[in-house]
Every structure is written in C-alpha cells, then in structure tokens.
PDB file with one MODEL, atoms N, CA, C and O in Angstrom:
MODEL        1
ATOM      1  N   ARG A   1      12.524  42.480 -41.057  1.00  0.00           N
ATOM      2  CA  ARG A   1      12.725  41.087 -41.388  1.00  0.00           C
ATOM      3  C   ARG A   1      12.623  40.224 -40.133  1.00  0.00           C
ATOM      4  O   ARG A   1      12.056  39.131 -40.169  1.00  0.00           O
ATOM      5  N   SER A   2      13.178  40.721 -39.014  1.00  0.00           N
ATOM      6  CA  SER A   2      13.131  39.957 -37.765  1.00  0.00           C
ATOM      7  C   SER A   2      11.701  39.703 -37.329  1.00  0.00           C
ATOM      8  O   SER A   2      11.370  38.601 -36.892  1.00  0.00           O
ATOM      9  N   ILE A   3      10.850  40.716 -37.443  1.00  0.00           N
ATOM     10  CA  ILE A   3       9.449  40.553 -37.044  1.00  0.00           C
ATOM     11  C   ILE A   3       8.779  39.510 -37.934  1.00  0.00           C
ATOM     12  O   ILE A   3       8.053  38.644 -37.447  1.00  0.00           O
ATOM     13  N   ARG A   4       9.025  39.597 -39.227  1.00  0.00           N
ATOM     14  CA  ARG A   4       8.428  38.643 -40.162  1.00  0.00           C
ATOM     15  C   ARG A   4       8.893  37.224 -39.838  1.00  0.00           C
ATOM     16  O   ARG A   4       8.082  36.298 -39.825  1.00  0.00           O
ATOM     17  N   ASP A   5      10.183  37.045 -39.576  1.00  0.00           N
ATOM     18  CA  ASP A   5      10.738  35.714 -39.345  1.00  0.00           C
ATOM     19  C   ASP A   5      10.345  35.131 -37.991  1.00  0.00           C
ATOM     20  O   ASP A   5      10.130  33.924 -37.871  1.00  0.00           O
ATOM     21  N   ARG A   6      10.252  35.980 -36.976  1.00  0.00           N
ATOM     22  CA  ARG A   6       9.962  35.497 -35.620  1.00  0.00           C
ATOM     23  C   ARG A   6       8.472  35.417 -35.323  1.00  0.00           C
ATOM     24  O   ARG A   6       8.066  34.703 -34.406  1.00  0.00           O
ATOM     25  N   GLY A   7       7.670  36.117 -36.064  1.00  0.00           N
ATOM     26  CA  GLY A   7       6.243  36.093 -35.807  1.00  0.00           C
ATOM     27  C   GLY A   7       5.808  37.229 -34.904  1.00  0.00           C
ATOM     28  O   GLY A   7       6.490  38.249 -34.803  1.00  0.00           O
ATOM     29  N   GLN A   8       4.672  37.051 -34.248  1.00  0.00           N
ATOM     30  CA  GLN A   8       4.082  38.083 -33.419  1.00  0.00           C
ATOM     31  C   GLN A   8       4.991  38.429 -32.248  1.00  0.00           C
ATOM     32  O   GLN A   8       5.763  37.598 -31.771  1.00  0.00           O
ATOM     33  N   GLY A   9       4.883  39.652 -31.803  1.00  0.00           N
ATOM     34  CA  GLY A   9       5.663  40.093 -30.663  1.00  0.00           C
ATOM     35  C   GLY A   9       5.592  41.601 -30.567  1.00  0.00           C
ATOM     36  O   GLY A   9       5.009  42.259 -31.428  1.00  0.00           O
ATOM     37  N   HIS A  10       6.173  42.138 -29.540  1.00  0.00           N
ATOM     38  CA  HIS A  10       6.173  43.577 -29.333  1.00  0.00           C
ATOM     39  C   HIS A  10       7.598  44.094 -29.480  1.00  0.00           C
ATOM     40  O   HIS A  10       8.519  43.629 -28.809  1.00  0.00           O
ATOM     41  N   TYR A  11       7.754  45.040 -30.349  1.00  0.00           N
ATOM     42  CA  TYR A  11       9.033  45.682 -30.583  1.00  0.00           C
ATOM     43  C   TYR A  11       8.797  47.175 -30.534  1.00  0.00           C
ATOM     44  O   TYR A  11       7.881  47.679 -31.184  1.00  0.00           O
ATOM     45  N   MET A  12       9.605  47.890 -29.776  1.00  0.00           N
ATOM     46  CA  MET A  12       9.410  49.333 -29.638  1.00  0.00           C
ATOM     47  C   MET A  12      10.745  50.030 -29.786  1.00  0.00           C
ATOM     48  O   MET A  12      11.734  49.652 -29.158  1.00  0.00           O
ATOM     49  N   THR A  13      10.761  51.048 -30.620  1.00  0.00           N
ATOM     50  CA  THR A  13      11.944  51.868 -30.814  1.00  0.00           C
ATOM     51  C   THR A  13      11.527  53.313 -30.624  1.00  0.00           C
ATOM     52  O   THR A  13      10.510  53.749 -31.164  1.00  0.00           O
ATOM     53  N   VAL A  14      12.310  54.056 -29.859  1.00  0.00           N
ATOM     54  CA  VAL A  14      12.010  55.453 -29.565  1.00  0.00           C
ATOM     55  C   VAL A  14      13.174  56.306 -30.051  1.00  0.00           C
ATOM     56  O   VAL A  14      14.339  56.010 -29.786  1.00  0.00           O
ATOM     57  N   PHE A  15      12.829  57.374 -30.772  1.00  0.00           N
ATOM     58  CA  PHE A  15      13.826  58.311 -31.263  1.00  0.00           C
ATOM     59  C   PHE A  15      13.525  59.689 -30.703  1.00  0.00           C
ATOM     60  O   PHE A  15      12.383  60.145 -30.747  1.00  0.00           O
ATOM     61  N   GLU A  16      14.545  60.353 -30.175  1.00  0.00           N
ATOM     62  CA  GLU A  16      14.385  61.744 -29.766  1.00  0.00           C
ATOM     63  C   GLU A  16      14.727  62.616 -30.962  1.00  0.00           C
ATOM     64  O   GLU A  16      15.772  62.446 -31.589  1.00  0.00           O
ATOM     65  N   VAL A  17      13.830  63.559 -31.276  1.00  0.00           N
ATOM     66  CA  VAL A  17      14.036  64.480 -32.392  1.00  0.00           C
ATOM     67  C   VAL A  17      13.892  65.909 -31.893  1.00  0.00           C
ATOM     68  O   VAL A  17      13.269  66.162 -30.862  1.00  0.00           O
ATOM     69  N   THR A  18      14.470  66.824 -32.630  1.00  0.00           N
ATOM     70  CA  THR A  18      14.444  68.227 -32.240  1.00  0.00           C
ATOM     71  C   THR A  18      13.050  68.821 -32.297  1.00  0.00           C
ATOM     72  O   THR A  18      12.667  69.588 -31.414  1.00  0.00           O
ATOM     73  N   ASP A  19      12.279  68.473 -33.335  1.00  0.00           N
ATOM     74  CA  ASP A  19      10.956  69.072 -33.545  1.00  0.00           C
ATOM     75  C   ASP A  19       9.986  68.021 -34.058  1.00  0.00           C
ATOM     76  O   ASP A  19       9.893  67.785 -35.263  1.00  0.00           O
ATOM     77  N   VAL A  20       9.265  67.392 -33.142  1.00  0.00           N
ATOM     78  CA  VAL A  20       8.354  66.310 -33.513  1.00  0.00           C
ATOM     79  C   VAL A  20       7.217  66.817 -34.414  1.00  0.00           C
ATOM     80  O   VAL A  20       6.721  66.064 -35.253  1.00  0.00           O
ATOM     81  N   ASP A  21       6.802  68.067 -34.254  1.00  0.00           N
ATOM     82  CA  ASP A  21       5.739  68.599 -35.115  1.00  0.00           C
ATOM     83  C   ASP A  21       6.207  68.691 -36.569  1.00  0.00           C
ATOM     84  O   ASP A  21       5.480  68.313 -37.488  1.00  0.00           O
ATOM     85  N   ALA A  22       7.417  69.193 -36.764  1.00  0.00           N
ATOM     86  CA  ALA A  22       7.964  69.297 -38.125  1.00  0.00           C
ATOM     87  C   ALA A  22       8.167  67.908 -38.729  1.00  0.00           C
ATOM     88  O   ALA A  22       7.889  67.696 -39.909  1.00  0.00           O
ATOM     89  N   LEU A  23       8.653  66.962 -37.920  1.00  0.00           N
ATOM     90  CA  LEU A  23       8.852  65.605 -38.415  1.00  0.00           C
ATOM     91  C   LEU A  23       7.517  64.974 -38.811  1.00  0.00           C
ATOM     92  O   LEU A  23       7.424  64.323 -39.851  1.00  0.00           O
ATOM     93  N   ALA A  24       6.490  65.161 -37.992  1.00  0.00           N
ATOM     94  CA  ALA A  24       5.169  64.600 -38.304  1.00  0.00           C
ATOM     95  C   ALA A  24       4.647  65.164 -39.621  1.00  0.00           C
ATOM     96  O   ALA A  24       4.071  64.433 -40.427  1.00  0.00           O
ATOM     97  N   ALA A  25       4.846  66.451 -39.838  1.00  0.00           N
ATOM     98  CA  ALA A  25       4.409  67.054 -41.102  1.00  0.00           C
ATOM     99  C   ALA A  25       5.169  66.446 -42.275  1.00  0.00           C
ATOM    100  O   ALA A  25       4.581  66.135 -43.311  1.00  0.00           O
ATOM    101  N   GLN A  26       6.467  66.279 -42.107  1.00  0.00           N
ATOM    102  CA  GLN A  26       7.293  65.698 -43.166  1.00  0.00           C
ATOM    103  C   GLN A  26       6.888  64.248 -43.448  1.00  0.00           C
ATOM    104  O   GLN A  26       6.787  63.848 -44.608  1.00  0.00           O
ATOM    105  N   LEU A  27       6.658  63.467 -42.398  1.00  0.00           N
ATOM    106  CA  LEU A  27       6.230  62.081 -42.583  1.00  0.00           C
ATOM    107  C   LEU A  27       4.871  62.012 -43.270  1.00  0.00           C
ATOM    108  O   LEU A  27       4.658  61.189 -44.159  1.00  0.00           O
ATOM    109  N   GLY A  28       3.948  62.888 -42.849  1.00  0.00           N
ATOM    110  CA  GLY A  28       2.628  62.922 -43.474  1.00  0.00           C
ATOM    111  C   GLY A  28       2.706  63.245 -44.958  1.00  0.00           C
ATOM    112  O   GLY A  28       2.011  62.638 -45.773  1.00  0.00           O
ATOM    113  N   GLU A  29       3.556  64.207 -45.302  1.00  0.00           N
ATOM    114  CA  GLU A  29       3.738  64.570 -46.719  1.00  0.00           C
ATOM    115  C   GLU A  29       4.323  63.416 -47.521  1.00  0.00           C
ATOM    116  O   GLU A  29       4.065  63.291 -48.718  1.00  0.00           O
ATOM    117  N   ALA A  30       5.109  62.575 -46.861  1.00  0.00           N
ATOM    118  CA  ALA A  30       5.713  61.419 -47.524  1.00  0.00           C
ATOM    119  C   ALA A  30       4.769  60.221 -47.577  1.00  0.00           C
ATOM    120  O   ALA A  30       5.118  59.179 -48.132  1.00  0.00           O
ATOM    121  N   GLY A  31       3.569  60.366 -47.001  1.00  0.00           N
ATOM    122  CA  GLY A  31       2.583  59.294 -47.039  1.00  0.00           C
ATOM    123  C   GLY A  31       2.714  58.262 -45.930  1.00  0.00           C
ATOM    124  O   GLY A  31       2.111  57.192 -46.009  1.00  0.00           O
ATOM    125  N   VAL A  32       3.493  58.565 -44.899  1.00  0.00           N
ATOM    126  CA  VAL A  32       3.650  57.638 -43.775  1.00  0.00           C
ATOM    127  C   VAL A  32       2.424  57.749 -42.876  1.00  0.00           C
ATOM    128  O   VAL A  32       2.045  58.850 -42.477  1.00  0.00           O
ATOM    129  N   ARG A  33       1.803  56.616 -42.555  1.00  0.00           N
ATOM    130  CA  ARG A  33       0.633  56.610 -41.668  1.00  0.00           C
ATOM    131  C   ARG A  33       1.066  56.815 -40.234  1.00  0.00           C
ATOM    132  O   ARG A  33       1.978  56.143 -39.752  1.00  0.00           O
ATOM    133  N   LEU A  34       0.416  57.741 -39.550  1.00  0.00           N
ATOM    134  CA  LEU A  34       0.692  58.030 -38.151  1.00  0.00           C
ATOM    135  C   LEU A  34      -0.524  57.682 -37.305  1.00  0.00           C
ATOM    136  O   LEU A  34      -1.637  57.574 -37.819  1.00  0.00           O
ATOM    137  N   LEU A  35      -0.307  57.507 -36.015  1.00  0.00           N
ATOM    138  CA  LEU A  35      -1.422  57.304 -35.085  1.00  0.00           C
ATOM    139  C   LEU A  35      -1.863  58.662 -34.559  1.00  0.00           C
ATOM    140  O   LEU A  35      -1.823  58.903 -33.352  1.00  0.00           O
ATOM    141  N   GLY A  36      -2.277  59.537 -35.439  1.00  0.00           N
ATOM    142  CA  GLY A  36      -2.722  60.866 -35.050  1.00  0.00           C
ATOM    143  C   GLY A  36      -1.607  61.887 -35.116  1.00  0.00           C
ATOM    144  O   GLY A  36      -0.499  61.599 -35.570  1.00  0.00           O
ATOM    145  N   GLN A  37      -1.916  63.067 -34.662  1.00  0.00           N
ATOM    146  CA  GLN A  37      -0.972  64.174 -34.653  1.00  0.00           C
ATOM    147  C   GLN A  37      -0.118  64.128 -33.388  1.00  0.00           C
ATOM    148  O   GLN A  37      -0.469  63.441 -32.428  1.00  0.00           O
ATOM    149  N   PRO A  38       1.004  64.858 -33.379  1.00  0.00           N
ATOM    150  CA  PRO A  38       1.803  64.922 -32.155  1.00  0.00           C
ATOM    151  C   PRO A  38       0.947  65.367 -30.976  1.00  0.00           C
ATOM    152  O   PRO A  38       0.074  66.225 -31.107  1.00  0.00           O
ATOM    153  N   SER A  39       1.214  64.767 -29.830  1.00  0.00           N
ATOM    154  CA  SER A  39       0.424  65.068 -28.640  1.00  0.00           C
ATOM    155  C   SER A  39       1.305  64.891 -27.403  1.00  0.00           C
ATOM    156  O   SER A  39       2.362  64.265 -27.467  1.00  0.00           O
ATOM    157  N   PRO A  40       0.857  65.449 -26.279  1.00  0.00           N
ATOM    158  CA  PRO A  40       1.623  65.256 -25.039  1.00  0.00           C
ATOM    159  C   PRO A  40       1.626  63.783 -24.634  1.00  0.00           C
ATOM    160  O   PRO A  40       0.630  63.079 -24.798  1.00  0.00           O
ATOM    161  N   ALA A  41       2.751  63.334 -24.106  1.00  0.00           N
ATOM    162  CA  ALA A  41       2.838  61.960 -23.608  1.00  0.00           C
ATOM    163  C   ALA A  41       1.962  61.817 -22.370  1.00  0.00           C
ATOM    164  O   ALA A  41       1.784  62.789 -21.635  1.00  0.00           O
ATOM    165  N   PRO A  42       1.411  60.636 -22.122  1.00  0.00           N
ATOM    166  CA  PRO A  42       0.625  60.436 -20.907  1.00  0.00           C
ATOM    167  C   PRO A  42       1.519  60.528 -19.669  1.00  0.00           C
ATOM    168  O   PRO A  42       2.740  60.401 -19.758  1.00  0.00           O
ATOM    169  N   ALA A  43       0.904  60.746 -18.542  1.00  0.00           N
ATOM    170  CA  ALA A  43       1.640  60.914 -17.281  1.00  0.00           C
ATOM    171  C   ALA A  43       2.530  59.716 -16.960  1.00  0.00           C
ATOM    172  O   ALA A  43       3.582  59.879 -16.342  1.00  0.00           O
ATOM    173  N   GLU A  44       2.125  58.521 -17.369  1.00  0.00           N
ATOM    174  CA  GLU A  44       2.911  57.328 -17.059  1.00  0.00           C
ATOM    175  C   GLU A  44       4.076  57.083 -18.025  1.00  0.00           C
ATOM    176  O   GLU A  44       4.768  56.072 -17.906  1.00  0.00           O
ATOM    177  N   SER A  45       4.296  57.981 -18.965  1.00  0.00           N
ATOM    178  CA  SER A  45       5.397  57.834 -19.916  1.00  0.00           C
ATOM    179  C   SER A  45       6.739  57.799 -19.192  1.00  0.00           C
ATOM    180  O   SER A  45       6.985  58.626 -18.313  1.00  0.00           O
ATOM    181  N   PRO A  46       7.608  56.856 -19.547  1.00  0.00           N
ATOM    182  CA  PRO A  46       8.930  56.821 -18.910  1.00  0.00           C
ATOM    183  C   PRO A  46       9.812  57.995 -19.309  1.00  0.00           C
ATOM    184  O   PRO A  46      10.847  58.230 -18.686  1.00  0.00           O
ATOM    185  N   TRP A  47       9.416  58.731 -20.335  1.00  0.00           N
ATOM    186  CA  TRP A  47      10.228  59.852 -20.824  1.00  0.00           C
ATOM    187  C   TRP A  47       9.875  61.157 -20.136  1.00  0.00           C
ATOM    188  O   TRP A  47      10.535  62.172 -20.361  1.00  0.00           O
ATOM    189  N   GLY A  48       8.855  61.148 -19.311  1.00  0.00           N
ATOM    190  CA  GLY A  48       8.433  62.393 -18.673  1.00  0.00           C
ATOM    191  C   GLY A  48       7.637  63.250 -19.653  1.00  0.00           C
ATOM    192  O   GLY A  48       7.192  62.756 -20.689  1.00  0.00           O
ATOM    193  N   PRO A  49       7.457  64.516 -19.337  1.00  0.00           N
ATOM    194  CA  PRO A  49       6.668  65.365 -20.228  1.00  0.00           C
ATOM    195  C   PRO A  49       7.389  65.566 -21.562  1.00  0.00           C
ATOM    196  O   PRO A  49       8.544  65.990 -21.602  1.00  0.00           O
ATOM    197  N   CYS A  50       6.702  65.262 -22.623  1.00  0.00           N
ATOM    198  CA  CYS A  50       7.263  65.438 -23.963  1.00  0.00           C
ATOM    199  C   CYS A  50       6.123  65.443 -24.977  1.00  0.00           C
ATOM    200  O   CYS A  50       4.997  65.058 -24.661  1.00  0.00           O
ATOM    201  N   GLN A  51       6.419  65.875 -26.175  1.00  0.00           N
ATOM    202  CA  GLN A  51       5.497  65.759 -27.301  1.00  0.00           C
ATOM    203  C   GLN A  51       5.891  64.499 -28.055  1.00  0.00           C
ATOM    204  O   GLN A  51       7.079  64.234 -28.239  1.00  0.00           O
ATOM    205  N   GLN A  52       4.914  63.726 -28.491  1.00  0.00           N
ATOM    206  CA  GLN A  52       5.211  62.456 -29.149  1.00  0.00           C
ATOM    207  C   GLN A  52       4.325  62.240 -30.358  1.00  0.00           C
ATOM    208  O   GLN A  52       3.233  62.798 -30.458  1.00  0.00           O
ATOM    209  N   VAL A  53       4.812  61.424 -31.270  1.00  0.00           N
ATOM    210  CA  VAL A  53       4.011  60.955 -32.394  1.00  0.00           C
ATOM    211  C   VAL A  53       4.455  59.524 -32.685  1.00  0.00           C
ATOM    212  O   VAL A  53       5.627  59.181 -32.536  1.00  0.00           O
ATOM    213  N   TRP A  54       3.506  58.706 -33.100  1.00  0.00           N
ATOM    214  CA  TRP A  54       3.755  57.288 -33.358  1.00  0.00           C
ATOM    215  C   TRP A  54       3.483  56.963 -34.822  1.00  0.00           C
ATOM    216  O   TRP A  54       2.522  57.457 -35.412  1.00  0.00           O
ATOM    217  N   ILE A  55       4.339  56.127 -35.397  1.00  0.00           N
ATOM    218  CA  ILE A  55       4.078  55.567 -36.721  1.00  0.00           C
ATOM    219  C   ILE A  55       2.993  54.510 -36.538  1.00  0.00           C
ATOM    220  O   ILE A  55       3.019  53.761 -35.562  1.00  0.00           O
ATOM    221  N   HIS A  56       2.055  54.445 -37.454  1.00  0.00           N
ATOM    222  CA  HIS A  56       1.005  53.427 -37.367  1.00  0.00           C
ATOM    223  C   HIS A  56       1.647  52.042 -37.463  1.00  0.00           C
ATOM    224  O   HIS A  56       2.373  51.775 -38.420  1.00  0.00           O
ATOM    225  N   PRO A  57       1.397  51.149 -36.490  1.00  0.00           N
ATOM    226  CA  PRO A  57       2.055  49.839 -36.502  1.00  0.00           C
ATOM    227  C   PRO A  57       1.705  48.995 -37.726  1.00  0.00           C
ATOM    228  O   PRO A  57       2.421  48.044 -38.042  1.00  0.00           O
ATOM    229  N   GLY A  58       0.625  49.325 -38.414  1.00  0.00           N
ATOM    230  CA  GLY A  58       0.318  48.619 -39.653  1.00  0.00           C
ATOM    231  C   GLY A  58       1.338  48.906 -40.736  1.00  0.00           C
ATOM    232  O   GLY A  58       1.487  48.129 -41.678  1.00  0.00           O
ATOM    233  N   SER A  59       2.041  50.023 -40.605  1.00  0.00           N
ATOM    234  CA  SER A  59       3.078  50.394 -41.572  1.00  0.00           C
ATOM    235  C   SER A  59       4.428  49.791 -41.228  1.00  0.00           C
ATOM    236  O   SER A  59       5.344  49.806 -42.050  1.00  0.00           O
ATOM    237  N   THR A  60       4.558  49.262 -40.023  1.00  0.00           N
ATOM    238  CA  THR A  60       5.848  48.730 -39.563  1.00  0.00           C
ATOM    239  C   THR A  60       5.766  47.244 -39.224  1.00  0.00           C
ATOM    240  O   THR A  60       6.618  46.721 -38.505  1.00  0.00           O
ATOM    241  N   HIS A  61       4.752  46.572 -39.735  1.00  0.00           N
ATOM    242  CA  HIS A  61       4.554  45.139 -39.488  1.00  0.00           C
ATOM    243  C   HIS A  61       4.457  44.831 -37.992  1.00  0.00           C
ATOM    244  O   HIS A  61       4.926  43.792 -37.528  1.00  0.00           O
ATOM    245  N   GLY A  62       3.840  45.751 -37.248  1.00  0.00           N
ATOM    246  CA  GLY A  62       3.588  45.525 -35.831  1.00  0.00           C
ATOM    247  C   GLY A  62       4.595  46.139 -34.883  1.00  0.00           C
ATOM    248  O   GLY A  62       4.378  46.126 -33.672  1.00  0.00           O
ATOM    249  N   ALA A  63       5.684  46.673 -35.390  1.00  0.00           N
ATOM    250  CA  ALA A  63       6.668  47.315 -34.503  1.00  0.00           C
ATOM    251  C   ALA A  63       6.116  48.663 -34.053  1.00  0.00           C
ATOM    252  O   ALA A  63       5.411  49.334 -34.807  1.00  0.00           O
ATOM    253  N   PHE A  64       6.432  49.050 -32.844  1.00  0.00           N
ATOM    254  CA  PHE A  64       6.018  50.348 -32.315  1.00  0.00           C
ATOM    255  C   PHE A  64       7.186  51.308 -32.464  1.00  0.00           C
ATOM    256  O   PHE A  64       8.264  51.074 -31.917  1.00  0.00           O
ATOM    257  N   VAL A  65       6.969  52.395 -33.210  1.00  0.00           N
ATOM    258  CA  VAL A  65       8.008  53.393 -33.429  1.00  0.00           C
ATOM    259  C   VAL A  65       7.476  54.734 -32.961  1.00  0.00           C
ATOM    260  O   VAL A  65       6.465  55.229 -33.458  1.00  0.00           O
ATOM    261  N   GLU A  66       8.174  55.311 -31.998  1.00  0.00           N
ATOM    262  CA  GLU A  66       7.765  56.585 -31.411  1.00  0.00           C
ATOM    263  C   GLU A  66       8.866  57.613 -31.655  1.00  0.00           C
ATOM    264  O   GLU A  66      10.055  57.317 -31.538  1.00  0.00           O
ATOM    265  N   PHE A  67       8.441  58.821 -31.994  1.00  0.00           N
ATOM    266  CA  PHE A  67       9.347  59.958 -32.063  1.00  0.00           C
ATOM    267  C   PHE A  67       8.901  60.937 -30.992  1.00  0.00           C
ATOM    268  O   PHE A  67       7.703  61.157 -30.814  1.00  0.00           O
ATOM    269  N   LEU A  68       9.850  61.524 -30.280  1.00  0.00           N
ATOM    270  CA  LEU A  68       9.461  62.460 -29.230  1.00  0.00           C
ATOM    271  C   LEU A  68      10.425  63.632 -29.153  1.00  0.00           C
ATOM    272  O   LEU A  68      11.590  63.543 -29.541  1.00  0.00           O
ATOM    273  N   THR A  69       9.891  64.738 -28.636  1.00  0.00           N
ATOM    274  CA  THR A  69      10.684  65.931 -28.367  1.00  0.00           C
ATOM    275  C   THR A  69      10.538  66.245 -26.902  1.00  0.00           C
ATOM    276  O   THR A  69       9.438  66.513 -26.417  1.00  0.00           O
ATOM    277  N   LEU A  70      11.658  66.210 -26.191  1.00  0.00           N
ATOM    278  CA  LEU A  70      11.663  66.529 -24.776  1.00  0.00           C
ATOM    279  C   LEU A  70      11.631  68.045 -24.598  1.00  0.00           C
ATOM    280  O   LEU A  70      12.075  68.776 -25.483  1.00  0.00           O
ATOM    281  N   PRO A  71      11.112  68.529 -23.467  1.00  0.00           N
ATOM    282  CA  PRO A  71      11.099  69.970 -23.236  1.00  0.00           C
ATOM    283  C   PRO A  71      12.531  70.494 -23.126  1.00  0.00           C
ATOM    284  O   PRO A  71      13.457  69.766 -22.766  1.00  0.00           O
ATOM    285  N   ALA A  72      12.679  71.759 -23.443  1.00  0.00           N
ATOM    286  CA  ALA A  72      13.999  72.380 -23.357  1.00  0.00           C
ATOM    287  C   ALA A  72      14.502  72.338 -21.914  1.00  0.00           C
ATOM    288  O   ALA A  72      13.734  72.525 -20.971  1.00  0.00           O
ATOM    289  N   ALA A  73      15.785  72.092 -21.763  1.00  0.00           N
ATOM    290  CA  ALA A  73      16.376  72.061 -20.429  1.00  0.00           C
ATOM    291  C   ALA A  73      16.329  73.452 -19.808  1.00  0.00           C
ATOM    292  O   ALA A  73      16.590  74.456 -20.471  1.00  0.00           O
ATOM    293  N   GLN A  74      15.995  73.489 -18.542  1.00  0.00           N
ATOM    294  CA  GLN A  74      15.924  74.767 -17.836  1.00  0.00           C
ATOM    295  C   GLN A  74      17.218  74.972 -17.076  1.00  0.00           C
ATOM    296  O   GLN A  74      17.679  74.079 -16.365  1.00  0.00           O
ATOM    297  N   ASP A  75      17.798  76.143 -17.226  1.00  0.00           N
ATOM    298  CA  ASP A  75      19.064  76.454 -16.540  1.00  0.00           C
ATOM    299  C   ASP A  75      18.820  76.962 -15.133  1.00  0.00           C
ATOM    300  O   ASP A  75      19.770  77.270 -14.414  1.00  0.00           O
TER     301      ASP A  75
ENDMDL
END
C-alpha cells in the first residue's frame, strides 16, 4: 500500500532463510514469479558469499524482495 500511495521508489527487503533452493521451489509451485533460480550473490553483495533468489518486482509493485541462505558457520 505504501508503494502505491507514495509512487515510484526503491524498497528492498532481505530475508535470511535456511534453504533458499527449497523456498524457491515452493514459491515456484505457488505461482510466484522469480527473477530466475537461486544463484550465488555477486562479489559486491553486502551479505558476502550466499545463495540468493529474488521475487520478480512486477509481482511486488516494484519492491525488491530477496531471500538468501548464508554459508554454514565454520568452527
């Protein structure tokens, strides 16, 4: 609603999930448009090395929604 009321702009929300591949499969089965399959984040990502998937912004009225799985912590 905020995006609709305020107009154009950039909004980004990031969620850390346990298994981004499983989530992407579940979202795809539910008919949610994604910007491709889970993939490694680019080197300039503020999250460091991780697997990520994005909801297609056409499905979120222009908001950027990212789900990511960080690598397992090394002891």
